[in-house]
Coordinates of C-alpha atoms in Angstrom, one line a residue:
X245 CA -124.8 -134.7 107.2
X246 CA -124.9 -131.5 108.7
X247 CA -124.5 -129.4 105.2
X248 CA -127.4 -131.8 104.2
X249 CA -130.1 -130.6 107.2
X250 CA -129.4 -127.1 106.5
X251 CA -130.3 -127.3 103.0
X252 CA -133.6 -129.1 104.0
X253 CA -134.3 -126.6 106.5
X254 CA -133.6 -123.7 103.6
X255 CA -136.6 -125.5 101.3
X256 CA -139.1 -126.1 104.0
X257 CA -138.6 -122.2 105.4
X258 CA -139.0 -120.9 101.5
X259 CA -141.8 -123.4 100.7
X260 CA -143.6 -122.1 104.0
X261 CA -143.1 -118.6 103.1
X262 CA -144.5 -119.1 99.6
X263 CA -147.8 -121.0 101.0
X264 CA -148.6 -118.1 103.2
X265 CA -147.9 -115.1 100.6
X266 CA -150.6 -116.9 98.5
X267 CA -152.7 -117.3 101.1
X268 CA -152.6 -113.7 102.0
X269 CA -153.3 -112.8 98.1
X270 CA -156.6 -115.3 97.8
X271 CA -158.1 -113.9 101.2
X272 CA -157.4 -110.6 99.8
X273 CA -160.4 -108.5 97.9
X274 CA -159.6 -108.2 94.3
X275 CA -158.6 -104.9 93.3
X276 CA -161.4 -102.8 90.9
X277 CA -161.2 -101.9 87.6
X278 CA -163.2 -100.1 85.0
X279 CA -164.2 -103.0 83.2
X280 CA -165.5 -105.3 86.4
X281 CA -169.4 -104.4 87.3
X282 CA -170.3 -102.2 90.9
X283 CA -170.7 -104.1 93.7
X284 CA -174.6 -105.1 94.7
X285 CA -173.1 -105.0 98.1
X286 CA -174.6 -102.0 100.0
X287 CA -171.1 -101.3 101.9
X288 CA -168.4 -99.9 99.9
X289 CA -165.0 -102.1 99.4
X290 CA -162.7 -99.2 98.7
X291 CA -161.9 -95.7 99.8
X292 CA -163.4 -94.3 97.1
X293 CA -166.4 -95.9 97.8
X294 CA -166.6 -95.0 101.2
X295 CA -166.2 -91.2 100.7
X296 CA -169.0 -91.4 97.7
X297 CA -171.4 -93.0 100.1
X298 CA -170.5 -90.7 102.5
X299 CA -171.5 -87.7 99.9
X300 CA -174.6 -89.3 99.0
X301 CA -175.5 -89.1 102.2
X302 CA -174.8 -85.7 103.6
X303 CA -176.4 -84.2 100.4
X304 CA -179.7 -86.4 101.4
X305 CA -180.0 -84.1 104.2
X306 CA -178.7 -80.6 102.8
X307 CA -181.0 -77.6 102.9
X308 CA -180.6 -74.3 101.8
X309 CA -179.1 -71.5 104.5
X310 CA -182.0 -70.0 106.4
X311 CA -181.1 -66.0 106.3
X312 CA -181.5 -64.8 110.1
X313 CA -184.2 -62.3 110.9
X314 CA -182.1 -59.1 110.2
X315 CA -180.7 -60.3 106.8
X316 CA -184.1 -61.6 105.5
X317 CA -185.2 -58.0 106.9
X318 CA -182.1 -56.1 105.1
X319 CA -182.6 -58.0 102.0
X320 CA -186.5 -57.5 101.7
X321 CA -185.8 -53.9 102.1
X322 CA -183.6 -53.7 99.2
X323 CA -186.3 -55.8 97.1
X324 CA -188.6 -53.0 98.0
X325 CA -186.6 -50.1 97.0
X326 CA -183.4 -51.5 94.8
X327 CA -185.3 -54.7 93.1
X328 CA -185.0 -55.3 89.9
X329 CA -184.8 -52.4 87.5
X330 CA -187.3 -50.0 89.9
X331 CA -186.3 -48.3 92.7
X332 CA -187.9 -45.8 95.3
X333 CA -185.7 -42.6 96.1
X334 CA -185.6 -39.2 98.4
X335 CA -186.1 -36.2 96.6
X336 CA -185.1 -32.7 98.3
X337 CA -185.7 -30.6 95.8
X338 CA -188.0 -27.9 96.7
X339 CA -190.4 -25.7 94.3
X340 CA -188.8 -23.1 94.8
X341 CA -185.8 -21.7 96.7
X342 CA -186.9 -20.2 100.2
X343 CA -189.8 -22.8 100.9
X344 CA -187.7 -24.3 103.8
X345 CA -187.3 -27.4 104.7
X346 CA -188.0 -30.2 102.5
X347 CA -189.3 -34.0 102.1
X348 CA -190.2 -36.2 99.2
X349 CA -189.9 -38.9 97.2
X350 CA -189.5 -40.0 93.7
X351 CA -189.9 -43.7 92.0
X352 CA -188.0 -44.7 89.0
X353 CA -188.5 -47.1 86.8
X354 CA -186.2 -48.5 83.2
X355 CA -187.8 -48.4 80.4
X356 CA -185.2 -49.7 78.6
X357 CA -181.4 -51.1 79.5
X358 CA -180.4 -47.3 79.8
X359 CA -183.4 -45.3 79.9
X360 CA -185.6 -44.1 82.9
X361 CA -188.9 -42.7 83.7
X362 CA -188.4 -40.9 86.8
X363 CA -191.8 -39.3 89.2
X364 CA -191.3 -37.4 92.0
X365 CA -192.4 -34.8 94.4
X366 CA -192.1 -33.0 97.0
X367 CA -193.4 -30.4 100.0
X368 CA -192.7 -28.1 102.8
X369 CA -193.7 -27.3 105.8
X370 CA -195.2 -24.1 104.4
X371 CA -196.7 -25.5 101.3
X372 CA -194.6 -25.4 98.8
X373 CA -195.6 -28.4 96.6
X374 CA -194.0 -30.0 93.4
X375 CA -194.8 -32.7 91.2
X376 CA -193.5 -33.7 88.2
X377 CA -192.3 -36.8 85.7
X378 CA -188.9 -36.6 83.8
X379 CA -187.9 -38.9 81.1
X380 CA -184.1 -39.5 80.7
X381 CA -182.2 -40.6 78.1
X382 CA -178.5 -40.2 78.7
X383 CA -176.9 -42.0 76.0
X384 CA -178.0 -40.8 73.0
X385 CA -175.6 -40.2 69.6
X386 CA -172.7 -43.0 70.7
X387 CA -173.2 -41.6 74.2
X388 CA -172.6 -37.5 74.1
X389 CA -176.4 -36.8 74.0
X390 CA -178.2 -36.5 76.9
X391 CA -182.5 -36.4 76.3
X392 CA -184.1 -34.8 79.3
X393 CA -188.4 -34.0 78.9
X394 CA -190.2 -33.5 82.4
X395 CA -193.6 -32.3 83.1
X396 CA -195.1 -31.0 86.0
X397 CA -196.7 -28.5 88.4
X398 CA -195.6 -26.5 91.7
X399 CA -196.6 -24.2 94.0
X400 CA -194.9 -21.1 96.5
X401 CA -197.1 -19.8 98.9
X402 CA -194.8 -17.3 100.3
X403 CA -192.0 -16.3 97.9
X404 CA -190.1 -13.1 99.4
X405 CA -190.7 -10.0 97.6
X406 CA -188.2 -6.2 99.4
X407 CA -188.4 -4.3 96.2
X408 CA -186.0 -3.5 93.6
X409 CA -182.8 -2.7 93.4
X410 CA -179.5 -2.5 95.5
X411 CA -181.4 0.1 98.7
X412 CA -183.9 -2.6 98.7
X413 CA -185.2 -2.8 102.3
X414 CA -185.2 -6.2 104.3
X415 CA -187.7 -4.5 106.5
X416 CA -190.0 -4.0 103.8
X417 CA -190.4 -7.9 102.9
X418 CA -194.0 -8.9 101.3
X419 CA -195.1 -12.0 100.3
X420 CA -196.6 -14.0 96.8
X421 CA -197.3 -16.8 95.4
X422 CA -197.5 -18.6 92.1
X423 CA -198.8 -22.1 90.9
X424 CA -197.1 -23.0 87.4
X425 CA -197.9 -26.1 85.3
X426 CA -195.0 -26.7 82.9
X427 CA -193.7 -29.1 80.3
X428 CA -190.0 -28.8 78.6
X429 CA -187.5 -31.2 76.8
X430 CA -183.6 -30.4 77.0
X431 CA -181.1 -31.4 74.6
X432 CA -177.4 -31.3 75.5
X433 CA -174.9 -32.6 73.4
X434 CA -171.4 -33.0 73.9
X435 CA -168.9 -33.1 70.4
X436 CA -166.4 -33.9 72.4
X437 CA -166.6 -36.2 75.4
X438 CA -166.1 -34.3 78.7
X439 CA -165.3 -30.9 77.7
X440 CA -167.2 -28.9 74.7
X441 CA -170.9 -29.2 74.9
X442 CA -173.7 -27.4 73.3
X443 CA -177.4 -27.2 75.1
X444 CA -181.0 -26.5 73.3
X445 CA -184.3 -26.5 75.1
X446 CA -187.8 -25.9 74.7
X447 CA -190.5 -25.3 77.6
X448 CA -194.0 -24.4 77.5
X449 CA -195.1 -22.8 81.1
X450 CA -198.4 -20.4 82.6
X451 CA -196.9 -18.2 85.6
X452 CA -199.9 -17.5 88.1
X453 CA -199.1 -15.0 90.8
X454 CA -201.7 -15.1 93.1
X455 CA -201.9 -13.1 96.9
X456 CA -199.2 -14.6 99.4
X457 CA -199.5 -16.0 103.4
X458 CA -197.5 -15.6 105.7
X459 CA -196.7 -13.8 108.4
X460 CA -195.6 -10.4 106.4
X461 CA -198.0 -9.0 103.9
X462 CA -198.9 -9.9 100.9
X463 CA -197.4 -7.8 98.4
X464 CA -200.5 -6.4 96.7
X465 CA -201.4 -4.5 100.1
X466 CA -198.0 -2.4 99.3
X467 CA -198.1 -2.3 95.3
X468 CA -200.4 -1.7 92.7
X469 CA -199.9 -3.1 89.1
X470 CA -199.0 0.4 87.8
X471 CA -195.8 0.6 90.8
X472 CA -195.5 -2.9 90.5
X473 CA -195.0 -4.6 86.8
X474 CA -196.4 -8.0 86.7
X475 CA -198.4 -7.9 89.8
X476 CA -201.5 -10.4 89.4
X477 CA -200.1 -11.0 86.1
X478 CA -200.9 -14.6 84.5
X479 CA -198.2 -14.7 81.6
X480 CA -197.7 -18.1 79.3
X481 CA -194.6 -18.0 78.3
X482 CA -193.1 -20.1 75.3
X483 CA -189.5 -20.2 77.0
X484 CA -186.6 -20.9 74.6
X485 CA -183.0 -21.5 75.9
X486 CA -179.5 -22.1 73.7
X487 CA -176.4 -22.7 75.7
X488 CA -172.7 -23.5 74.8
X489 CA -169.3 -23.8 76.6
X490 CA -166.8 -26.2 78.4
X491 CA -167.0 -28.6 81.3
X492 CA -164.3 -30.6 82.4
X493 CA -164.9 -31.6 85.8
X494 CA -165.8 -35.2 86.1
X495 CA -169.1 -34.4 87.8
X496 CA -171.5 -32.1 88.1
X497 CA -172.9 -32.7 91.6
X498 CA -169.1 -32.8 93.5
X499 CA -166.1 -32.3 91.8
X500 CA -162.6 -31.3 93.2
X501 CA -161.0 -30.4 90.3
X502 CA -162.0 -28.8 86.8
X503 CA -163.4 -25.9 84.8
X504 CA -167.3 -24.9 83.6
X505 CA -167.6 -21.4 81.5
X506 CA -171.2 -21.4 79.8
X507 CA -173.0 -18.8 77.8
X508 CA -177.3 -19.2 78.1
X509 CA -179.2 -17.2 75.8
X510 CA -183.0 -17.3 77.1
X511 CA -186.2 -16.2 75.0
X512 CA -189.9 -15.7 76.9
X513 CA -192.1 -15.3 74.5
X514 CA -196.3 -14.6 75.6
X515 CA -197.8 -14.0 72.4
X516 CA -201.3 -12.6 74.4
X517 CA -199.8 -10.1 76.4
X518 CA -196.9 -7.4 76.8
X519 CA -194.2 -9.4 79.6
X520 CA -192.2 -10.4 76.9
X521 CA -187.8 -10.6 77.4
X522 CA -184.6 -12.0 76.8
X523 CA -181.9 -12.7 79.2
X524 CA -178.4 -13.8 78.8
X525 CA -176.0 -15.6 81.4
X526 CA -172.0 -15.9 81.8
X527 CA -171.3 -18.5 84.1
X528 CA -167.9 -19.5 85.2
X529 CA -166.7 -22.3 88.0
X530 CA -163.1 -23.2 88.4
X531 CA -161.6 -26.1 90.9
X532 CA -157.9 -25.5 91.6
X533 CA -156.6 -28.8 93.6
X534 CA -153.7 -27.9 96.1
X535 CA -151.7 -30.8 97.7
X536 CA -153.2 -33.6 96.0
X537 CA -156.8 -32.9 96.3
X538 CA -156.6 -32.4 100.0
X539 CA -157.5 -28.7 99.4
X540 CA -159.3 -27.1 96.9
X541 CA -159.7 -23.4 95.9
X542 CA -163.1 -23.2 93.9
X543 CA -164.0 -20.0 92.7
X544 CA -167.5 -19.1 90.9
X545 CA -168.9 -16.2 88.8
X546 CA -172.5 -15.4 87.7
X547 CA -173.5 -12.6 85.8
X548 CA -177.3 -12.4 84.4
X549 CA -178.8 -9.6 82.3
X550 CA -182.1 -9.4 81.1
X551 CA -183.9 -6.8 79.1
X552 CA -187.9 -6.6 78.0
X553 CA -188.2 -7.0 74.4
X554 CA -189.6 -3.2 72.2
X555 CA -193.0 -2.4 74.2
X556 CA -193.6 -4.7 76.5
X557 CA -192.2 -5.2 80.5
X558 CA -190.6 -7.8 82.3
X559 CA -192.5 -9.2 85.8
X560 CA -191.2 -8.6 88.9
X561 CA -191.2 -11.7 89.6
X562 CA -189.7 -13.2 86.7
X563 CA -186.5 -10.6 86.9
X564 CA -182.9 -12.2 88.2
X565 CA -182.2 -12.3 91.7
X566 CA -179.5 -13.2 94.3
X567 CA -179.6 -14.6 97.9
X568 CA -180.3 -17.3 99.9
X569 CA -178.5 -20.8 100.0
X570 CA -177.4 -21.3 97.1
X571 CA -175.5 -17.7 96.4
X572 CA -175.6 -14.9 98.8
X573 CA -176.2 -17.4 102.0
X574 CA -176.1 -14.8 104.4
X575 CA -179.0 -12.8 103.3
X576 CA -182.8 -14.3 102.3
X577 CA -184.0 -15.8 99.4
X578 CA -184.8 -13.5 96.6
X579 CA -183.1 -10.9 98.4
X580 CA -182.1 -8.4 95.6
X581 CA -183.8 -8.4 92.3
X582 CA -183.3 -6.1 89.0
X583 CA -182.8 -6.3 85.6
X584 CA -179.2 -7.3 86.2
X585 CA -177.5 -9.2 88.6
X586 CA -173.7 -9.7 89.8
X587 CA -172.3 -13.0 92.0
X588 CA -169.0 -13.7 92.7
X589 CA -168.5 -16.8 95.3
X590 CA -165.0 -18.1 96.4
X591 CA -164.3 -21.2 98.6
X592 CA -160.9 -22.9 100.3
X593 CA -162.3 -26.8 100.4
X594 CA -160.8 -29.0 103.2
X595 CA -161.2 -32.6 102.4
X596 CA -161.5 -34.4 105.6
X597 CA -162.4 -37.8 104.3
X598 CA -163.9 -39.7 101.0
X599 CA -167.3 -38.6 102.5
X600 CA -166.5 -35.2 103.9
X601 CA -166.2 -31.7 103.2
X602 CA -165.2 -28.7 105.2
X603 CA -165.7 -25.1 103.7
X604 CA -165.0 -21.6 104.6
X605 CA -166.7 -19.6 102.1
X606 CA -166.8 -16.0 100.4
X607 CA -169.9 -14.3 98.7
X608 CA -170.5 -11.1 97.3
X609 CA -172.7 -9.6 94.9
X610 CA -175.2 -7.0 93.6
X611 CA -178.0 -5.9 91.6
X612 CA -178.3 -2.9 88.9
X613 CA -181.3 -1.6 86.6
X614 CA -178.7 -2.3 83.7
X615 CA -175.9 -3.8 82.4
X616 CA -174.2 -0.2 82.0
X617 CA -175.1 0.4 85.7
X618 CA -173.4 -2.4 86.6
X619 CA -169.8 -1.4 89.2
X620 CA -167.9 -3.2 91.9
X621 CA -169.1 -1.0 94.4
X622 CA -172.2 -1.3 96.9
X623 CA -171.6 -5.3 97.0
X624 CA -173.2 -7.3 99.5
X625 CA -171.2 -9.5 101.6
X626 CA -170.9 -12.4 103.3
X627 CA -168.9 -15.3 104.9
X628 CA -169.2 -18.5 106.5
X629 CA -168.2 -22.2 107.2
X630 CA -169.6 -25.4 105.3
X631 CA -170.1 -29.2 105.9
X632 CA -170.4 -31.4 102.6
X633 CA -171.8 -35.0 103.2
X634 CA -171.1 -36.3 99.4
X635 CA -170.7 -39.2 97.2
X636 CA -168.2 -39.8 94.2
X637 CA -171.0 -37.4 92.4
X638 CA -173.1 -35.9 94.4
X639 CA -173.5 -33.8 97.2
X640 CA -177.1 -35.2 99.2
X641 CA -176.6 -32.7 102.5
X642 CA -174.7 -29.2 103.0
X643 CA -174.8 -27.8 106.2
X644 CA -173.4 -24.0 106.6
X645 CA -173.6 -21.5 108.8
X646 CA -172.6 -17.8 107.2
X647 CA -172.8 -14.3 108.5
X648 CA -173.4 -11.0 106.3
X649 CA -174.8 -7.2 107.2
X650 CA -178.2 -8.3 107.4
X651 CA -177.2 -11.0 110.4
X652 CA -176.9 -14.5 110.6
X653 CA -178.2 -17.4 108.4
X654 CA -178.1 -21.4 108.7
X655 CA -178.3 -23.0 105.2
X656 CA -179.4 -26.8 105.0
X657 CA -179.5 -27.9 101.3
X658 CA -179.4 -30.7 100.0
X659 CA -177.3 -30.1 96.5
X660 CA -173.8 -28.8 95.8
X661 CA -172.7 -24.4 96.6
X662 CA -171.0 -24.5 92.9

């Protein structure tokens, strides 16, 4: 009897167990699949659901990030100048050398993916004045031809003029001036990437030397045209140039390593008058890194000898000179002038950081009436310390302060020594 009521009570506990699981599985939702339609009901009956309805609903309010007032400034900035395939850029580059310091701009545009049309210009504050367009076009034959054609006019009011030759007195400065309109296009093509290249260009220029200002006469109160060749002169000169050599260093602007040795031949040509020459330059640069480019010794020649063609005279104002801040920076602009001139330049190159440059510097040089007169002794002199701000290729500021017979001299430039 006993055996019998457990049994019972075994049946009746499964039975109820059984009722309730199906009770459970008909009050349940039935589960989705791909073949049953959405729901019509507006709340969502899975998890999947939910967190799509959620979505839908946060995108229903999005809106795009408002830039602050300094980013929207920042970035309308560099629509102005950097947008698009134009851009607006300084340009330091004075008319000529000795015009002091210098501002100006330049805007260039693409003409095509590789291409630009680049106008600039640029003045000082004692009126030196340039303007001029360049077209560029640097990738020319599979890349190793580089197109360059510029036109243009400048102006020096007050170019330094202390005679010539080596006893040239600084106390004897005069000034001129000049206003040239010119137009030229320059071919340089490189056989071999990087290292041999060969250089051909043609220029058509008018060379007006007018009176100068400034606060030391103007040279025609101290010369006449027969002490003086060239003086007043107005030559137009059909200017020829053919030049080969080597260049290995990976820019031309900044490089810390490398070597440049190039040969210039140079033809003037004035069909209407007598100031016909030639002139030939031997330039050599060489980079020597020490320690892993931390220093570098970087050594520079210049040698330039020109010579009038049978008859006729070369200008005094067209023959080669050294000094001021880009040679001989102790000593003025123009400083020594004569047929021939001598520069040798040697720098030890502290690399501080990627953006930095410390210099002390070496320069000496001369002047002769002639290649043959050219010797090693009389040189001028020099030395001094540097500050290079610069780029991967480029050198924008150079700040140096150097020290030769004639005194002290601070150079600001805004290109490379060498």
């Amino acid at each position: 009897m006993r055996r019998f009521a457990a049994i019972i009570w075994t049946i009746a506990l499964l039975v109820g167990r059984g009722a309730a699981a199906q009770e459970l599985v008909s009050s349940s939702p039935p589960l989705e699949t791909d073949s049953q339609q959405p729901a019509t009901d507006q709340t969502p009956t899975t998890r999947t659901g939910l967190i799509e309805q959620q979505q839908a609903e946060k995108a229903a309010t999005l809106v795009p990030a408002q830039p602050g007032k300094a980013e929207a400034y920042v970035t309308r900035i560099s629509d102005i100048f950097l947008g698009g395939q134009m851009r607006w850029h300084a340009f330091f580059r004075s008319a000529y050398s000795g015009g002091g310091f210098t501002m100006g701009a330049g805007y260039t545009q693409f003409v095509s993916p590789t291409n630009t049309l680049d106008t600039r210009g640029s003045i000082t504050f004692s009126g030196y004045k340039r303007i001029e367009s360049e077209f560029l076009a640097p990738n020319l034959f599979d890349r190793r031809g580089t197109l360059s054609a510029i036109g243009g006019w400048r102006e020096a009011t007050q170019v330094g003029f202390y005679g010539i030759g080596l006893s040239s007195n600084v106390e004897a400065r005069t000034n001129y001036s000049f206003q040239q309109p010119y137009g030229s296009a320059t071919l340089t093509v490189r056989p071999a990437r990087n290292l041999f290249f060969v250089r051909g260009g043609l220029e058509f220029t008018q060379w007006n030397q007018n009176p100068g200002s400034g606060s030391v006469p103007s040279v025609e109160t101290k010369y006449t045209p027969q002490t003086l060749p060239g003086l007043g002169a107005h030559p137009v000169y059909l200017h020829s140039t053919a030049s080969a050599g080597i260049d290995s260093r990976p820019a031309i602007g900044y490089a810390r390593s490398g070597t440049m040795f190039d040969v210039t031949f140079q033809d003037f040509t004035d069909p209407s008058s007598d100031w016909g020459f030639q002139q030939v330059n031997y330039e050599v640069i060489q980079h020597v890194p020490i320690l892993r480019d931390t220093w570098v010794l970087s050594l520079h020649g210049l040698l330039q000898d020109a010579y009038a063609k049978s008859g006729q005279q070369i200008p005094f104002f067209m023959l080669p000179a050294i000094g001021g801040g880009d040679d001989l920076r102790a000593y003025a602009s123009w400083r020594l002038r004569d047929e021939t001139s001598l520069l040798l330049q040697a720098e030890w190159r502290v690399i501080v950081n990627n953006f930095l440059d410390m210099a002390l510097f070496y320069d000496t040089g001369r002047v002769a009436h002639g290649l043959s007169d050219m010797t090693v002794g009389d040189l001028k002199r020099d030395v001094g310390l540097g500050f290079r701000f610069h780029g991967a290729i480029a050198t924008p500021l150079r700040i140096e302060l150097a020290k030769g017979s004639e005194g002290w001299a601070m150079v600001w430039a805004a290109s490379h020594a060498f």
